[in-house]
Amino acid sequence: MLDQNEPRHVMMAITFGVFLLSPIFLIAAPIFIAISMHGVSDSWVVLPPAKAYLFYGIGLLFLFIACFILFLLRLNKTSKWISVVSVLLCILFMAEGTQHYVGVSTDDVSFKRGMFASEQRYPWSEVEVVTYREFPKEGGFPKFDFHFIDGDVISLPETEHVRLLHNAIREKLTNNDIEFQRR
């Protein structure tokens, strides 16, 4: 005969696994998902912004809560409903996180600011000014701020991936007669 606590122990193990694997998932998944969902054949770089990591983190928190509640409340009816709601919130936040990205390719600069926002693609000819902020006020990586003809602005953090492309981006700006400013 099975022990009555066995399902509870399984949920404890799953909760512990989610807790241990969350940091690894949070580091690798956003970049991999952004590249596979939004990358095109001529993409130089596709990066999720910091906001995407926040959405992934909140989604993982709800996944942890869903498993932990099942363990804590011994798989009763209330815990199952709370877990279902938590899993749905997890899916919602993860889906929102996948829809944030900034990409630079041979032909254009593209970005999307969320699940309900439309994808924006600007050819290099529609880039008015690019500002390079080596020490941004908000801290973090240096940033390229792309200012477009219609007034829209998007920031591309200079991570290790982008740092390798710094000269290529500068050359693209020079070839297209786009003003470059350093701050």
mmCIF file of C-alpha atoms in Angstrom:
data_model
loop_
_atom_site.group_PDB
_atom_site.id
_atom_site.type_symbol
_atom_site.label_atom_id
_atom_site.label_comp_id
_atom_site.label_asym_id
_atom_site.label_seq_id
_atom_site.Cartn_x
_atom_site.Cartn_y
_atom_site.Cartn_z
ATOM 1 C CA MET A 1 0.000 0.000 0.000
ATOM 2 C CA LEU A 2 1.208 3.491 -0.869
ATOM 3 C CA ASP A 3 2.002 6.012 1.807
ATOM 4 C CA GLN A 4 -0.564 8.842 1.941
ATOM 5 C CA ASN A 5 2.239 11.427 2.040
ATOM 6 C CA GLU A 6 3.849 10.194 -1.178
ATOM 7 C CA PRO A 7 2.095 12.728 -3.488
ATOM 8 C CA ARG A 8 3.058 15.470 -1.060
ATOM 9 C CA HIS A 9 6.691 14.369 -1.158
ATOM 10 C CA VAL A 10 6.604 14.335 -4.948
ATOM 11 C CA MET A 11 5.368 17.940 -4.894
ATOM 12 C CA MET A 12 8.131 18.806 -2.434
ATOM 13 C CA ALA A 13 10.705 17.361 -4.851
ATOM 14 C CA ILE A 14 9.178 19.233 -7.801
ATOM 15 C CA THR A 15 9.148 22.479 -5.772
ATOM 16 C CA PHE A 16 12.798 21.981 -4.861
ATOM 17 C CA GLY A 17 13.637 21.256 -8.527
ATOM 18 C CA VAL A 18 11.855 24.412 -9.717
ATOM 19 C CA PHE A 19 13.695 26.420 -7.069
ATOM 20 C CA LEU A 20 17.108 25.055 -8.104
ATOM 21 C CA LEU A 21 16.580 25.245 -11.869
ATOM 22 C CA SER A 22 14.965 28.699 -11.967
ATOM 23 C CA PRO A 23 18.234 30.713 -11.969
ATOM 24 C CA ILE A 24 19.652 28.586 -14.779
ATOM 25 C CA PHE A 25 16.440 28.960 -16.770
ATOM 26 C CA LEU A 26 16.347 32.694 -16.099
ATOM 27 C CA ILE A 27 19.872 33.175 -17.424
ATOM 28 C CA ALA A 28 19.640 31.065 -20.588
ATOM 29 C CA ALA A 29 15.999 30.951 -21.701
ATOM 30 C CA PRO A 30 15.231 34.624 -22.490
ATOM 31 C CA ILE A 31 18.128 34.970 -24.941
ATOM 32 C CA PHE A 32 17.497 31.584 -26.555
ATOM 33 C CA ILE A 33 13.763 32.258 -26.922
ATOM 34 C CA ALA A 34 14.312 35.798 -28.287
ATOM 35 C CA ILE A 35 16.743 34.529 -30.918
ATOM 36 C CA SER A 36 14.609 31.568 -31.965
ATOM 37 C CA MET A 37 11.330 33.542 -32.087
ATOM 38 C CA HIS A 38 12.460 36.892 -33.452
ATOM 39 C CA GLY A 39 15.777 36.284 -35.173
ATOM 40 C CA VAL A 40 15.961 36.416 -38.961
ATOM 41 C CA SER A 41 18.639 35.028 -41.233
ATOM 42 C CA ASP A 42 20.554 38.319 -41.439
ATOM 43 C CA SER A 43 20.267 39.235 -37.728
ATOM 44 C CA TRP A 44 23.397 40.481 -36.070
ATOM 45 C CA VAL A 45 21.942 40.347 -32.590
ATOM 46 C CA VAL A 46 18.562 39.788 -30.928
ATOM 47 C CA LEU A 47 18.348 40.599 -27.218
ATOM 48 C CA PRO A 48 15.575 40.629 -24.657
ATOM 49 C CA PRO A 49 15.555 43.872 -22.643
ATOM 50 C CA ALA A 50 15.726 43.893 -18.842
ATOM 51 C CA LYS A 51 11.924 44.080 -18.671
ATOM 52 C CA ALA A 52 11.700 40.643 -20.339
ATOM 53 C CA TYR A 53 13.863 39.132 -17.600
ATOM 54 C CA LEU A 54 11.525 40.666 -15.033
ATOM 55 C CA PHE A 55 8.514 38.992 -16.674
ATOM 56 C CA TYR A 56 10.323 35.638 -16.819
ATOM 57 C CA GLY A 57 11.277 35.983 -13.157
ATOM 58 C CA ILE A 58 7.705 36.744 -12.092
ATOM 59 C CA GLY A 59 6.489 33.795 -14.165
ATOM 60 C CA LEU A 60 8.969 31.478 -12.452
ATOM 61 C CA LEU A 61 7.869 32.829 -9.089
ATOM 62 C CA PHE A 62 4.256 31.889 -9.871
ATOM 63 C CA LEU A 63 5.407 28.418 -10.979
ATOM 64 C CA PHE A 64 7.249 28.011 -7.688
ATOM 65 C CA ILE A 65 4.165 29.190 -5.776
ATOM 66 C CA ALA A 66 1.963 26.709 -7.648
ATOM 67 C CA CYS A 67 4.175 23.778 -6.674
ATOM 68 C CA PHE A 68 4.838 24.996 -3.136
ATOM 69 C CA ILE A 69 1.136 25.510 -2.370
ATOM 70 C CA LEU A 70 0.374 21.946 -3.453
ATOM 71 C CA PHE A 71 3.105 20.707 -1.124
ATOM 72 C CA LEU A 72 2.200 23.015 1.753
ATOM 73 C CA LEU A 73 -1.571 22.455 1.725
ATOM 74 C CA ARG A 74 -1.338 18.702 1.118
ATOM 75 C CA LEU A 75 -2.965 18.626 -2.330
ATOM 76 C CA ASN A 76 -6.410 19.657 -1.097
ATOM 77 C CA LYS A 77 -9.054 21.293 -3.298
ATOM 78 C CA THR A 78 -8.130 24.879 -2.343
ATOM 79 C CA SER A 79 -4.453 24.290 -3.072
ATOM 80 C CA LYS A 80 -5.316 22.857 -6.483
ATOM 81 C CA TRP A 81 -7.328 25.964 -7.414
ATOM 82 C CA ILE A 82 -4.598 28.292 -6.189
ATOM 83 C CA SER A 83 -2.054 26.276 -8.170
ATOM 84 C CA VAL A 84 -4.134 26.415 -11.347
ATOM 85 C CA VAL A 85 -4.395 30.205 -11.039
ATOM 86 C CA SER A 86 -0.657 30.425 -10.335
ATOM 87 C CA VAL A 87 0.195 28.287 -13.374
ATOM 88 C CA LEU A 88 -2.052 30.449 -15.574
ATOM 89 C CA LEU A 89 -0.326 33.583 -14.257
ATOM 90 C CA CYS A 90 3.031 31.901 -14.875
ATOM 91 C CA ILE A 91 2.060 31.241 -18.502
ATOM 92 C CA LEU A 92 0.790 34.805 -18.934
ATOM 93 C CA PHE A 93 3.985 36.390 -17.603
ATOM 94 C CA MET A 94 6.237 34.020 -19.567
ATOM 95 C CA ALA A 95 4.288 34.750 -22.766
ATOM 96 C CA GLU A 96 4.635 38.479 -22.143
ATOM 97 C CA GLY A 97 8.376 38.043 -21.569
ATOM 98 C CA THR A 98 8.837 36.310 -24.917
ATOM 99 C CA GLN A 99 7.361 39.302 -26.742
ATOM 100 C CA HIS A 100 9.986 41.853 -25.659
ATOM 101 C CA TYR A 101 13.102 42.103 -27.810
ATOM 102 C CA VAL A 102 15.476 44.435 -29.636
ATOM 103 C CA GLY A 103 17.184 43.253 -32.810
ATOM 104 C CA VAL A 104 19.737 44.636 -35.220
ATOM 105 C CA SER A 105 20.218 43.122 -38.647
ATOM 106 C CA THR A 106 21.878 43.943 -41.931
ATOM 107 C CA ASP A 107 18.773 45.697 -43.253
ATOM 108 C CA ASP A 108 16.964 47.091 -40.224
ATOM 109 C CA VAL A 109 16.552 47.693 -36.504
ATOM 110 C CA SER A 110 13.536 45.913 -35.040
ATOM 111 C CA PHE A 111 11.875 45.680 -31.659
ATOM 112 C CA LYS A 112 8.695 44.709 -29.911
ATOM 113 C CA ARG A 113 7.547 46.149 -26.596
ATOM 114 C CA GLY A 114 5.056 43.523 -25.489
ATOM 115 C CA MET A 115 2.444 40.949 -26.320
ATOM 116 C CA PHE A 116 -0.150 43.481 -27.484
ATOM 117 C CA ALA A 117 2.289 45.867 -29.191
ATOM 118 C CA SER A 118 3.068 45.512 -32.848
ATOM 119 C CA GLU A 119 6.522 44.629 -34.054
ATOM 120 C CA GLN A 120 8.416 47.671 -35.305
ATOM 121 C CA ARG A 121 10.965 47.361 -38.107
ATOM 122 C CA TYR A 122 12.895 50.423 -39.167
ATOM 123 C CA PRO A 123 15.281 50.252 -42.127
ATOM 124 C CA TRP A 124 18.627 51.917 -41.521
ATOM 125 C CA SER A 125 17.491 54.819 -43.721
ATOM 126 C CA GLU A 126 14.852 55.720 -41.085
ATOM 127 C CA VAL A 127 17.380 55.968 -38.251
ATOM 128 C CA GLU A 128 17.934 59.663 -37.563
ATOM 129 C CA VAL A 129 20.510 59.693 -34.741
ATOM 130 C CA VAL A 130 22.270 57.064 -32.658
ATOM 131 C CA THR A 131 23.450 58.099 -29.204
ATOM 132 C CA TYR A 132 26.018 55.964 -27.415
ATOM 133 C CA ARG A 133 25.789 56.308 -23.635
ATOM 134 C CA GLU A 134 28.930 54.828 -22.130
ATOM 135 C CA PHE A 135 27.795 55.446 -18.539
ATOM 136 C CA PRO A 136 23.966 55.459 -18.454
ATOM 137 C CA LYS A 137 22.304 57.251 -15.522
ATOM 138 C CA GLU A 138 20.289 54.147 -14.677
ATOM 139 C CA GLY A 139 23.477 52.067 -14.522
ATOM 140 C CA GLY A 140 24.157 48.795 -16.257
ATOM 141 C CA PHE A 141 25.737 48.227 -19.635
ATOM 142 C CA PRO A 142 26.578 51.051 -22.038
ATOM 143 C CA LYS A 143 23.677 51.629 -24.433
ATOM 144 C CA PHE A 144 23.026 52.536 -28.037
ATOM 145 C CA ASP A 145 19.906 54.721 -28.286
ATOM 146 C CA PHE A 146 18.400 54.556 -31.773
ATOM 147 C CA HIS A 147 16.294 57.652 -32.559
ATOM 148 C CA PHE A 148 14.011 57.135 -35.557
ATOM 149 C CA ILE A 149 12.522 59.678 -37.962
ATOM 150 C CA ASP A 150 9.026 59.311 -36.458
ATOM 151 C CA GLY A 151 10.315 60.158 -32.953
ATOM 152 C CA ASP A 152 10.419 56.599 -31.604
ATOM 153 C CA VAL A 153 13.486 55.643 -29.531
ATOM 154 C CA ILE A 154 14.803 52.205 -28.576
ATOM 155 C CA SER A 155 17.850 51.301 -26.473
ATOM 156 C CA LEU A 156 20.209 48.445 -27.218
ATOM 157 C CA PRO A 157 22.428 47.512 -24.248
ATOM 158 C CA GLU A 158 26.039 46.829 -25.161
ATOM 159 C CA THR A 159 26.333 43.318 -23.752
ATOM 160 C CA GLU A 160 29.157 40.985 -24.741
ATOM 161 C CA HIS A 161 27.252 40.037 -27.919
ATOM 162 C CA VAL A 162 26.783 43.665 -28.933
ATOM 163 C CA ARG A 163 30.307 44.710 -27.929
ATOM 164 C CA LEU A 164 31.641 42.407 -30.630
ATOM 165 C CA LEU A 165 29.427 44.255 -33.133
ATOM 166 C CA HIS A 166 30.302 47.772 -31.976
ATOM 167 C CA ASN A 167 32.527 48.496 -34.975
ATOM 168 C CA ALA A 168 30.061 46.917 -37.421
ATOM 169 C CA ILE A 169 27.257 49.121 -36.065
ATOM 170 C CA ARG A 170 29.469 52.217 -36.314
ATOM 171 C CA GLU A 171 30.403 51.284 -39.892
ATOM 172 C CA LYS A 172 26.717 50.809 -40.789
ATOM 173 C CA LEU A 173 25.966 54.253 -39.355
ATOM 174 C CA THR A 174 28.797 55.820 -41.360
ATOM 175 C CA ASN A 175 27.713 54.092 -44.589
ATOM 176 C CA ASN A 176 24.144 55.355 -44.162
ATOM 177 C CA ASP A 177 25.161 58.897 -43.102
ATOM 178 C CA ILE A 178 23.522 58.539 -39.705
ATOM 179 C CA GLU A 179 24.635 60.962 -37.024
ATOM 180 C CA PHE A 180 26.471 59.305 -34.117
ATOM 181 C CA GLN A 181 26.790 60.985 -30.716
ATOM 182 C CA ARG A 182 28.742 59.909 -27.644
ATOM 183 C CA ARG A 183 27.587 60.895 -24.163
#
